[in-house]
Coordinates of N, CA and C in Angstrom, one line a residue:
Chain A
X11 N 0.1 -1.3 19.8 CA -0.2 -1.4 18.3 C 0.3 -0.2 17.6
X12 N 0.5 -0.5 16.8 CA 1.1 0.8 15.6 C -0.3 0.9 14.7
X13 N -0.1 3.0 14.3 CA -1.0 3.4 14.3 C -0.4 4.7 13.0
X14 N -0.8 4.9 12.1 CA -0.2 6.2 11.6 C -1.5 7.6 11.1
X15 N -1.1 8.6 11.1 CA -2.0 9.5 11.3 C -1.6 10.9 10.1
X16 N -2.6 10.6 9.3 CA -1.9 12.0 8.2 C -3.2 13.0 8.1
X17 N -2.6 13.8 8.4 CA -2.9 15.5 8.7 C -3.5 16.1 7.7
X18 N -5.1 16.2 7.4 CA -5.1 16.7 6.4 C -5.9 15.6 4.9
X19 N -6.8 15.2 4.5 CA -7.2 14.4 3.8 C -7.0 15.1 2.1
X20 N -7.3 16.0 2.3 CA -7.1 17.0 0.7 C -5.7 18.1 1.1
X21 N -4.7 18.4 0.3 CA -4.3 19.6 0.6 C -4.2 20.4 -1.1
X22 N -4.1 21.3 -1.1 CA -3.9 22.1 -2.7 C -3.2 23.0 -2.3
X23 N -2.0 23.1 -3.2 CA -0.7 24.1 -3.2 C -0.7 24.9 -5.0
X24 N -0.2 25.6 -4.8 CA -0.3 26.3 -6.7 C 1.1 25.7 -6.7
X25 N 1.1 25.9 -8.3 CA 2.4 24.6 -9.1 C 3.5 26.4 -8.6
X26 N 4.7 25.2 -8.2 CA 5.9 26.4 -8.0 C 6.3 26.2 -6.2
X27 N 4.8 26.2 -5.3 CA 5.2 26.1 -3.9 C 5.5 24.9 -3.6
X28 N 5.6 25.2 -2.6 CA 6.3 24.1 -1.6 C 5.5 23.1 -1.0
X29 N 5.3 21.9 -1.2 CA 4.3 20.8 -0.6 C 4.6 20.4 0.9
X30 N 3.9 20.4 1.3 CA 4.5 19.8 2.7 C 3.2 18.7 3.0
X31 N 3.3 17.5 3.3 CA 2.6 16.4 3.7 C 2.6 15.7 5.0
X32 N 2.1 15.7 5.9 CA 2.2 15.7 7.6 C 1.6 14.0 7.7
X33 N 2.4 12.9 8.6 CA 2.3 11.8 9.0 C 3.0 11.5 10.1
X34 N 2.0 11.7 11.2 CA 2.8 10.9 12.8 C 2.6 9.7 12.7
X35 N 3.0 9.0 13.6 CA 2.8 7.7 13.5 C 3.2 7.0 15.6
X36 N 2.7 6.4 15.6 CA 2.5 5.5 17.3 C 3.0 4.4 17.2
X37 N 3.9 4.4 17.9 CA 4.6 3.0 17.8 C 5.4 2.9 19.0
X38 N 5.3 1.2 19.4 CA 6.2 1.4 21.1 C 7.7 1.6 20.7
X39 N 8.2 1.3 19.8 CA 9.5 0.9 19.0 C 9.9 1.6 17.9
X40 N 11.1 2.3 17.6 CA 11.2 3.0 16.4 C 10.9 2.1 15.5
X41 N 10.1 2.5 14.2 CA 9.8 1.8 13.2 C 10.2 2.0 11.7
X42 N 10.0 1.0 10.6 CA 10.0 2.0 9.9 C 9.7 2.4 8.8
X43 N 9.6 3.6 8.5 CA 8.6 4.4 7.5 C 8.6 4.9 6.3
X44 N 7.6 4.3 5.4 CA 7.3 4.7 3.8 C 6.6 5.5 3.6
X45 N 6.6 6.4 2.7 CA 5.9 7.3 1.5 C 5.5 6.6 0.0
X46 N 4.6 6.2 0.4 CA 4.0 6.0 -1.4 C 3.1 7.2 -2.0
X47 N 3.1 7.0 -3.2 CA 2.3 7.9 -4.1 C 1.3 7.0 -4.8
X48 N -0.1 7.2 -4.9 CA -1.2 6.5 -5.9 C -2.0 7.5 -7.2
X49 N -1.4 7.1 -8.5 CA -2.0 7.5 -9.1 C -3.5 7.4 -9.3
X50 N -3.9 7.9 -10.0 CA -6.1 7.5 -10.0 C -6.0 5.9 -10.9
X51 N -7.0 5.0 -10.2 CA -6.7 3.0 -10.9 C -5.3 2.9 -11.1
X52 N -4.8 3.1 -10.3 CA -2.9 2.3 -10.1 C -2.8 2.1 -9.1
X53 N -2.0 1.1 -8.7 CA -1.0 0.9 -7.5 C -0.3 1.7 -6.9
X54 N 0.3 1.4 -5.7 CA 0.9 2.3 -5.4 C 2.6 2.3 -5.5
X55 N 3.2 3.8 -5.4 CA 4.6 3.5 -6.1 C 5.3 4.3 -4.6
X56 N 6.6 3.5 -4.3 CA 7.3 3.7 -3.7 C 8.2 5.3 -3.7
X57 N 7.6 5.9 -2.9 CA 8.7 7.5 -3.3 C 10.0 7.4 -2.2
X58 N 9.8 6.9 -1.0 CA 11.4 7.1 -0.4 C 10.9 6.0 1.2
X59 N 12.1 5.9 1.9 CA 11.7 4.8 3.0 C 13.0 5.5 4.3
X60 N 12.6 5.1 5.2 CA 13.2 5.5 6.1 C 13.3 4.2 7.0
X61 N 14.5 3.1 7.3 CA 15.2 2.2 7.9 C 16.1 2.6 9.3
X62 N 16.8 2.7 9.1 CA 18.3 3.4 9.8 C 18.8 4.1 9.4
X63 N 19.6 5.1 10.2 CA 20.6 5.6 9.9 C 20.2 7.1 9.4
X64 N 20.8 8.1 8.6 CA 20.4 9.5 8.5 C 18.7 9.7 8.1
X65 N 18.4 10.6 9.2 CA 16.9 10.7 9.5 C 16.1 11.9 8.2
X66 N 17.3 12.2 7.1 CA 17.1 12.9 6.4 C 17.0 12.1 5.4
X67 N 15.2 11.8 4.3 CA 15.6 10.4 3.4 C 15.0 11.2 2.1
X68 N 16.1 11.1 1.3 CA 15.6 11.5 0.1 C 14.8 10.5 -1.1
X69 N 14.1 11.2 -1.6 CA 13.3 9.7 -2.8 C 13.0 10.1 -4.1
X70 N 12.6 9.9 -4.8 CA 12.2 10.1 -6.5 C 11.6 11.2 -6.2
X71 N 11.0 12.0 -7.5 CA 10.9 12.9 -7.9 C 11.0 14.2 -7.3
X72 N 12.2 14.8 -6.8 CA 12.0 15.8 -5.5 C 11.5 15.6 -4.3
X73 N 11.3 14.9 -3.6 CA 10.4 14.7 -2.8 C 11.0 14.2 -1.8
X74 N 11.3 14.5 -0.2 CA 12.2 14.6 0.8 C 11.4 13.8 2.1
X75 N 11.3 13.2 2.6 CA 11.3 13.6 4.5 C 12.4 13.2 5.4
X76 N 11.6 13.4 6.5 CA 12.6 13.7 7.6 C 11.6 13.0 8.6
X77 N 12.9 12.1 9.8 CA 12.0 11.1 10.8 C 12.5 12.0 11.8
X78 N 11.6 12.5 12.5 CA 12.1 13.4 13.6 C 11.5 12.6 15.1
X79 N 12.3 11.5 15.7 CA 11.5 10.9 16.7 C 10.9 11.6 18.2
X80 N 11.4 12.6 18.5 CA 11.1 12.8 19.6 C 9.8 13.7 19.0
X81 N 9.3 13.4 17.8 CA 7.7 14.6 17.2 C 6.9 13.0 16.7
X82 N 7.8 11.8 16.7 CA 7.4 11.0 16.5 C 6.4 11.3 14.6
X83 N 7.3 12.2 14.3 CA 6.4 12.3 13.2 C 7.7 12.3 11.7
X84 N 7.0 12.2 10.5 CA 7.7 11.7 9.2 C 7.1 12.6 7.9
X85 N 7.3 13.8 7.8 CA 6.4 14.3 7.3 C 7.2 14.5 6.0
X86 N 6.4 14.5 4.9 CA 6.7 14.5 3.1 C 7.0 15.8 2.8
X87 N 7.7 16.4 1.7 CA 8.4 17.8 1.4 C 9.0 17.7 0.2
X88 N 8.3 18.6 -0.5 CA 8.9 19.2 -2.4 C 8.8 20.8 -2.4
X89 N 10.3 21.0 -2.3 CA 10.4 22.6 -2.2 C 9.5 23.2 -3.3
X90 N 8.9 22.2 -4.5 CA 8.8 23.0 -5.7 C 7.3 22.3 -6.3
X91 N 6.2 22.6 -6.0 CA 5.1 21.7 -6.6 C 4.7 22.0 -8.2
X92 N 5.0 20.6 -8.6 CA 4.8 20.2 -10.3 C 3.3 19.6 -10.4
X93 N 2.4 20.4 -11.8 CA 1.2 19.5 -11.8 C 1.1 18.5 -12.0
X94 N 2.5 17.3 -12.7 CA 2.3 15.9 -12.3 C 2.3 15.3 -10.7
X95 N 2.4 16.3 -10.0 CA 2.7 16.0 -8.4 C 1.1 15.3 -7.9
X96 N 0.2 15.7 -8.6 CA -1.3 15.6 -8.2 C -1.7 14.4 -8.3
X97 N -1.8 13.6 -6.9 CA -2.0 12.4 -6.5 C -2.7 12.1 -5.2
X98 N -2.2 10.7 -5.3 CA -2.4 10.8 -3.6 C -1.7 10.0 -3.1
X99 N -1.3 10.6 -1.5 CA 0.0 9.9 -1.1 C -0.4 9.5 0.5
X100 N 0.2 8.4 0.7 CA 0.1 7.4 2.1 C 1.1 7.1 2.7
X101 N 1.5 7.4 4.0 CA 2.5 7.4 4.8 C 2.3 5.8 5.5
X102 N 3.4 5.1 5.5 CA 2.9 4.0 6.0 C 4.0 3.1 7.5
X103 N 3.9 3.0 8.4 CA 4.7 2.0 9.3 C 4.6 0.8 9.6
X104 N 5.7 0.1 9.6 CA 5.7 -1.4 9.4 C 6.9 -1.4 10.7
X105 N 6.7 -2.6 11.3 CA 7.3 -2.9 12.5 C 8.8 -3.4 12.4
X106 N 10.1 -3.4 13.3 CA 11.0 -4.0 12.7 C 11.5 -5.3 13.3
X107 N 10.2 -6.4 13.2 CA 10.3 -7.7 13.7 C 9.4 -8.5 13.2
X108 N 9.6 -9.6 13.2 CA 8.0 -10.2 13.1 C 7.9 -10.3 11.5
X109 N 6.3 -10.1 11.1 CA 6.2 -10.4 10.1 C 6.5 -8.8 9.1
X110 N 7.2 -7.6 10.1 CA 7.1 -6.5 9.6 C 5.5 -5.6 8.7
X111 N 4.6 -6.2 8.9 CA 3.6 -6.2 8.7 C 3.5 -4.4 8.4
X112 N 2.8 -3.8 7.2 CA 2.8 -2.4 6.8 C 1.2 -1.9 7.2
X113 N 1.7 -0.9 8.0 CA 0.0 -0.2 8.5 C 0.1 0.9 7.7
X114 N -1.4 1.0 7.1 CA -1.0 2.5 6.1 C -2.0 3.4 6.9
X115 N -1.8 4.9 6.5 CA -2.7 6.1 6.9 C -3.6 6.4 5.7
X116 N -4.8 6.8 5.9 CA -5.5 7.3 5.3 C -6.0 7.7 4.1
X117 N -4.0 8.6 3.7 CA -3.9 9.2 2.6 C -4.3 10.6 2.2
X118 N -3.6 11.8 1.6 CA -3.8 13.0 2.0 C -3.8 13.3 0.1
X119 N -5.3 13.9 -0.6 CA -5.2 13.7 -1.9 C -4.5 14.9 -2.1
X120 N -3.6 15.3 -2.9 CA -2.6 16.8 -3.1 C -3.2 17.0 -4.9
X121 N -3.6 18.2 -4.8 CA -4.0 18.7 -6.3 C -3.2 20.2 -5.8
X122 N -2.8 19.9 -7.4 CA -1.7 21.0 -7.5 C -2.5 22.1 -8.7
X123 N -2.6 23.7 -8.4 CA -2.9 24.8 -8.6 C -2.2 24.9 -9.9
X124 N -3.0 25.1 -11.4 CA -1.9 26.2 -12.0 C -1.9 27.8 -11.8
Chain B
X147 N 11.8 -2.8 -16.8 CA 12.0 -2.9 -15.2 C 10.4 -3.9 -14.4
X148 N 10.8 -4.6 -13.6 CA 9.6 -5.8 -13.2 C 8.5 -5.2 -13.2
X149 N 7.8 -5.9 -12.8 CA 6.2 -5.3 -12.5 C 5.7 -6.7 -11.7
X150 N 4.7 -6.1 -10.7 CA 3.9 -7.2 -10.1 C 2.6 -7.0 -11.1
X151 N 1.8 -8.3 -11.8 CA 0.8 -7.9 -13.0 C 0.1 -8.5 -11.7
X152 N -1.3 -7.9 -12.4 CA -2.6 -8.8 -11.6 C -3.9 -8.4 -13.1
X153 N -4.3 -9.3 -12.9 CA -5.4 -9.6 -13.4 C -7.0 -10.1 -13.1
X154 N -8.4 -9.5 -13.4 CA -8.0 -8.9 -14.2 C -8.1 -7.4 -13.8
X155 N -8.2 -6.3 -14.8 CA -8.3 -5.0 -13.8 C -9.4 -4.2 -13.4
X156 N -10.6 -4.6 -13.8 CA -11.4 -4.4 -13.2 C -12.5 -5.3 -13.2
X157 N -13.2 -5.6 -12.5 CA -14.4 -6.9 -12.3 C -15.8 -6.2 -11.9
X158 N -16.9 -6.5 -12.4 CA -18.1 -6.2 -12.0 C -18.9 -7.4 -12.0
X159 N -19.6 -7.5 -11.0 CA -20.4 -8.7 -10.5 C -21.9 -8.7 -9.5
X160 N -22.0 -9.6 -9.6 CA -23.2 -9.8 -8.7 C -22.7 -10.0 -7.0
X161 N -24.0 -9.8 -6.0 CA -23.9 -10.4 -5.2 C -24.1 -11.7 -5.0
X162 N -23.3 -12.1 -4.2 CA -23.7 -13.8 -4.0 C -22.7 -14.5 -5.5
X163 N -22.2 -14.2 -6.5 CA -21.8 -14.4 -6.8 C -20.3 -14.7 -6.7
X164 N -19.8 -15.4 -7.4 CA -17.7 -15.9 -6.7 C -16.9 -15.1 -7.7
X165 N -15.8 -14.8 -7.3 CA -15.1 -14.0 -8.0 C -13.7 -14.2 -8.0
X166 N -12.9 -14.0 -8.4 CA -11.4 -14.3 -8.4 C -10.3 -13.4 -9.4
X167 N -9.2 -13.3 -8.6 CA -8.5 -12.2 -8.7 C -6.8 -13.1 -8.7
X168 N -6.1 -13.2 -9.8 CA -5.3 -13.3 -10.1 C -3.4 -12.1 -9.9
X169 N -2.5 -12.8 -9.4 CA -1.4 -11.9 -8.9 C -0.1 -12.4 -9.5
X170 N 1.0 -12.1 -10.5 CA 1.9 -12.6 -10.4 C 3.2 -11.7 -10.1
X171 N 4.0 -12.2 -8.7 CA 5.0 -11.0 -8.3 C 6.0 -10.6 -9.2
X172 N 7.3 -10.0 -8.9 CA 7.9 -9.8 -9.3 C 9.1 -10.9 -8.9
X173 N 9.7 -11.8 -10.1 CA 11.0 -13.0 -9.9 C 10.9 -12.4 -9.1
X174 N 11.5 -13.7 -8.3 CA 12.4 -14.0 -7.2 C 12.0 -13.2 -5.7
X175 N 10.5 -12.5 -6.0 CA 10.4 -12.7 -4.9 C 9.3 -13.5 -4.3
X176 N 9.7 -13.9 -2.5 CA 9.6 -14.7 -2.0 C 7.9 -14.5 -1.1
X177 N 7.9 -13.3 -0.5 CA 6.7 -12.3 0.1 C 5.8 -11.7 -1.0
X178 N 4.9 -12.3 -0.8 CA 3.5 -12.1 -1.6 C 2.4 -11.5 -0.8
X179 N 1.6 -10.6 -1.0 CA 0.3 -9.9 -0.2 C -0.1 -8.8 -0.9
X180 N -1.3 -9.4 -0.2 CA -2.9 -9.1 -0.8 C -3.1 -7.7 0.1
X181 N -4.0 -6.9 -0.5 CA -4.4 -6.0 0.4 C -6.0 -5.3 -0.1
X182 N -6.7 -4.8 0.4 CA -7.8 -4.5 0.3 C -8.0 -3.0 0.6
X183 N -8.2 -2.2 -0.2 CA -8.2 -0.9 -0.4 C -9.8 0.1 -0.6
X184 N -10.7 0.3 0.2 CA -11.8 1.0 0.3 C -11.7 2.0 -0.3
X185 N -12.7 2.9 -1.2 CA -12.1 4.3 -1.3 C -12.0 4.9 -0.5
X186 N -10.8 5.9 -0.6 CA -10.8 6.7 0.7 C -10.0 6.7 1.8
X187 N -9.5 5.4 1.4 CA -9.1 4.6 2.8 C -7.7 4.1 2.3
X188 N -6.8 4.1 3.1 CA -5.7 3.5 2.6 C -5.7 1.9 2.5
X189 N -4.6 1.2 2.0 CA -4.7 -0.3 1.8 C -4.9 -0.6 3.5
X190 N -5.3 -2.3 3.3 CA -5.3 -2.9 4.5 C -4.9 -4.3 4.0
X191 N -3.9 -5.1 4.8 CA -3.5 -6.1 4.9 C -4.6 -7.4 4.8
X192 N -4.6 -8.1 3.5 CA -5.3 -9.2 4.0 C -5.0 -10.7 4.6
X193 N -3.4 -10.6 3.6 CA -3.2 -12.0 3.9 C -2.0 -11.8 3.1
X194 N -0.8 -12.1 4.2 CA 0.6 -12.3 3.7 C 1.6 -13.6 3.5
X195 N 1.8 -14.0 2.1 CA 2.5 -15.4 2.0 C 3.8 -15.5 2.7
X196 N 4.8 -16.3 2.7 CA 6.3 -16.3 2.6 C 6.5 -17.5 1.9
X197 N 7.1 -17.9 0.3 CA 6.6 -18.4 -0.5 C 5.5 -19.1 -0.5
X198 N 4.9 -20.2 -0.4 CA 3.8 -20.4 -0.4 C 3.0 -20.7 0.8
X199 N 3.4 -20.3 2.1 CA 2.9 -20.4 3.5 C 2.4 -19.0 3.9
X200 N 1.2 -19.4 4.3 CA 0.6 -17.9 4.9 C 1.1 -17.2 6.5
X201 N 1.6 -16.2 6.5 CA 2.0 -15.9 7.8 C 1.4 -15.2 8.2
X202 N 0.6 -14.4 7.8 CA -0.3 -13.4 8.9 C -2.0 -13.6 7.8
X203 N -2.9 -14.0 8.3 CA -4.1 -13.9 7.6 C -5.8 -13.3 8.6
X204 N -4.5 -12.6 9.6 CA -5.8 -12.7 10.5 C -6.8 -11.7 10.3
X205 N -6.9 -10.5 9.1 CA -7.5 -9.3 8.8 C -8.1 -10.2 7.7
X206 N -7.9 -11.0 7.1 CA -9.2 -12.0 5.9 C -10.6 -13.0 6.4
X207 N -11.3 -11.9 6.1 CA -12.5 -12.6 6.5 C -12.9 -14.4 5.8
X208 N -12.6 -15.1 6.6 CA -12.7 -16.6 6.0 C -13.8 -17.3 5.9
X209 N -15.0 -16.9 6.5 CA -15.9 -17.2 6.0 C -16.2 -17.1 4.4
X210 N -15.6 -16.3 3.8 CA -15.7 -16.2 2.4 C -14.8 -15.5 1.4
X211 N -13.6 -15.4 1.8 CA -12.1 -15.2 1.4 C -11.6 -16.7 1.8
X212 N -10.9 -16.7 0.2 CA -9.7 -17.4 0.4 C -8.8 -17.6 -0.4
X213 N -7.2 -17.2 -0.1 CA -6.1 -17.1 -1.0 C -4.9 -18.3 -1.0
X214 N -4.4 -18.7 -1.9 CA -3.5 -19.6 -2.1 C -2.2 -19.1 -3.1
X215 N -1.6 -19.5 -2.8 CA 0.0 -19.3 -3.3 C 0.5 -20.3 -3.8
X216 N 0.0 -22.0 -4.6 CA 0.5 -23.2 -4.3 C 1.9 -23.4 -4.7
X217 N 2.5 -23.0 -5.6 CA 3.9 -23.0 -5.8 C 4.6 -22.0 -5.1
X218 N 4.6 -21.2 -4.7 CA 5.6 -20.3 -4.2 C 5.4 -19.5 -5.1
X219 N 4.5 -18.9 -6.5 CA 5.1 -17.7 -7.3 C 4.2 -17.1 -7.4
X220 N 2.6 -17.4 -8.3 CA 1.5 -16.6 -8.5 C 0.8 -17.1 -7.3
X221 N -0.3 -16.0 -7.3 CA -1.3 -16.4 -6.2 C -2.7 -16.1 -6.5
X222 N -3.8 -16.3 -6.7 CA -5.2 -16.3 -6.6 C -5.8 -16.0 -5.2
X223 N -6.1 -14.7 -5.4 CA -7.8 -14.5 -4.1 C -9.1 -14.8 -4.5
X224 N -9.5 -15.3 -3.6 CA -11.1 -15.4 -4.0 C -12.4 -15.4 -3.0
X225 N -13.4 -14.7 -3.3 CA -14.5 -14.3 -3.0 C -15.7 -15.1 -3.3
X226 N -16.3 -15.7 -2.2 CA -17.5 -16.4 -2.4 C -18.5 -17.1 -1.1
X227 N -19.7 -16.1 -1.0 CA -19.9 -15.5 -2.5 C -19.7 -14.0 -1.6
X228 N -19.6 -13.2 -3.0 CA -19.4 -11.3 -3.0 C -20.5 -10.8 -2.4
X229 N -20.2 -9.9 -1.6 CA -21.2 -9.0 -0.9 C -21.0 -7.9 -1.5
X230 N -21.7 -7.0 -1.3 CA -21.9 -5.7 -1.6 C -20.8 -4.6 -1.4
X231 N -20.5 -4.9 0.2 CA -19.3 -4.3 1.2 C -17.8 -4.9 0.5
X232 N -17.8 -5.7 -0.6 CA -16.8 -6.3 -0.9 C -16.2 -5.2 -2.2
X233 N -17.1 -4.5 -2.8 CA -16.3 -3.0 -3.6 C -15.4 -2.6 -2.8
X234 N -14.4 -2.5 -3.5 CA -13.3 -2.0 -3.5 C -12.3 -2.1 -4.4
X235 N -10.9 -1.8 -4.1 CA -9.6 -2.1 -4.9 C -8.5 -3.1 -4.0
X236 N -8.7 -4.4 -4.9 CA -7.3 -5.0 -4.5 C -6.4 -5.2 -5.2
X237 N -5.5 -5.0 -4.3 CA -3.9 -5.2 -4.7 C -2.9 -6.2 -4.1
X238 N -2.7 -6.5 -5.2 CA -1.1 -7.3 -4.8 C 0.3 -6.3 -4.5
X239 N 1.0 -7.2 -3.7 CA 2.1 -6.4 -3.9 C 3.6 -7.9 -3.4
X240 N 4.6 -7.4 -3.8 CA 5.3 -8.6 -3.4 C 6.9 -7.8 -3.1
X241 N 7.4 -8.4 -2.2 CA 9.1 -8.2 -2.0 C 10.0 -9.1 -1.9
X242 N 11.1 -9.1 -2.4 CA 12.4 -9.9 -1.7 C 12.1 -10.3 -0.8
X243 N 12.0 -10.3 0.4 CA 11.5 -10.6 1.5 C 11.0 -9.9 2.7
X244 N 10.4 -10.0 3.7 CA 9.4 -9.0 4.6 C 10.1 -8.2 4.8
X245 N 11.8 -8.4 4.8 CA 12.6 -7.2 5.2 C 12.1 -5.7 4.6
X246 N 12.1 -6.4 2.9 CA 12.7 -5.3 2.1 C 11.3 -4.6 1.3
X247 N 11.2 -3.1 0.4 CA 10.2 -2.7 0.5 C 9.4 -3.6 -0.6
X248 N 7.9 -3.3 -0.3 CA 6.7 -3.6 -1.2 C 6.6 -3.0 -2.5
X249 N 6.3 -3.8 -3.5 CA 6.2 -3.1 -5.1 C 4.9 -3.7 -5.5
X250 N 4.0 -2.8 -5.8 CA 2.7 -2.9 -5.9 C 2.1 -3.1 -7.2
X251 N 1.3 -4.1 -7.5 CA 0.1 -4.1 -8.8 C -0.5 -3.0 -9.0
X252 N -0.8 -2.9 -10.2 CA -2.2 -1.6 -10.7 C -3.4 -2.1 -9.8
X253 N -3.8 -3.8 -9.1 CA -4.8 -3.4 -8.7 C -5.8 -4.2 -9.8
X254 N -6.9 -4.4 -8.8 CA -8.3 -5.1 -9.6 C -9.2 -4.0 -8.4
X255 N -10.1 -3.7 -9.5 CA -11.0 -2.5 -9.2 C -12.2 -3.6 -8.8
X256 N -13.0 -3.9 -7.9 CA -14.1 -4.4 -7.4 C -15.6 -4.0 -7.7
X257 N -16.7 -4.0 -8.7 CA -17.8 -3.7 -7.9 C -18.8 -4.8 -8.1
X258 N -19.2 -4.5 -6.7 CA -20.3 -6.2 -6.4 C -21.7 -5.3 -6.3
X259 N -22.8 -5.6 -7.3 CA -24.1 -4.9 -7.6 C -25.3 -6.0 -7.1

């Protein structure tokens, strides 16, 4: 069974540093993996996705990761943290068969420092 | 640019009471799902269409959930009757198809008193 795991339930950075957001994830089979963002009563919005191909996936607003499989981990990255950054964000893995069915993590809330 | 709407966006109710929760995706797509969102907690899968056939519903408690898609486009969840444990946030979300990614509703905010 697929399983994802994010590091950290709150993190707080001051506006200017660097965000770093941590999500492993368990899976028999490479899978593959989303970053959403939830604002406070919204939905959640698609920041970047990782399918195939270059393990380096860029997505909306600054905001970077990297699938690194042999750490089995996918972790989120903004060289530059902005106070509209202050959300909260869910790493999520969905299988690549089947009904692709999406397992989400926990969610790590990020408030940004002035 | 689309939007998946749902309606309405937030509901307050009784227990024991029925409730219902309104979704319409985004054209043309075909994948429709519900998800159930605790605070705190990330979403969880309730029940995923492929136009109007359900293919995975085995996370929806059926004793007193039950969702329908009858045309292929909007879909209705419903609760009955609402428990307590039933607060939460649900969401729709819909895609092109299971392939491709999810695009999510604002969401109907739940509380059952």
């Amino acid at each position: 069974a697929q399983s994802v795991t994010q590091l950290g339930s709150h993190v707080s950075v001051s506006e200017g540093a660097l965000v770093l957001l941590r999500c492993n994830y368990s899976s028999s089979v490479p899978p593959y993996l989303f970053w959403y963002v939830q604002y406070p009563n919204q939905g959640l919005q698609l920041l970047l996705k990782y399918t195939t191909g270059a393990t380096l996936v860029k997505g909306i607003n600054g905001f970077e990761a990297e699938f690194k499989k042999s750490e089995t981990s996918f972790h989120l990255t903004k060289p530059s943290a902005h106070m509209s950054d202050a959300a909260e964000y869910f790493c999520a893995v969905s299988g690549t068969s089947g009904t692709y069915k999406y397992i989400f993590g926990t969610g790590t809330r990020l408030k940004v420092l002035a | 640019e689309a939007e998946v709407a749902q309606s309405p966006r937030y509901k307050i109710t009784e227990k024991s009471q029925a409730v219902a929760f309104w979704c319409d995706p985004i054209s043309g797509h075909a994948t429709l799902y519900w998800y159930r969102q605790i605070l705190g907690q990330g979403p969880e899968l309730l029940v995923q269409f492929q136009d109007e056939s359900v293919v995975d519903d085995s996370q929806l408690p059926k004793d007193r959930f039950s969702a329908e898609r009858l045309k292929g486009v909007d879909s209705t969840l419903k609760i009955q009757p609402a428990e307590l444990g039933d607060s939460a946030m649900y969401l729709c979300a819909s895609s092109f198809d299971r392939y491709n990614e999810q695009f999510f509703g604002p969401g109907t905010r739940l509380t059952v008193l």
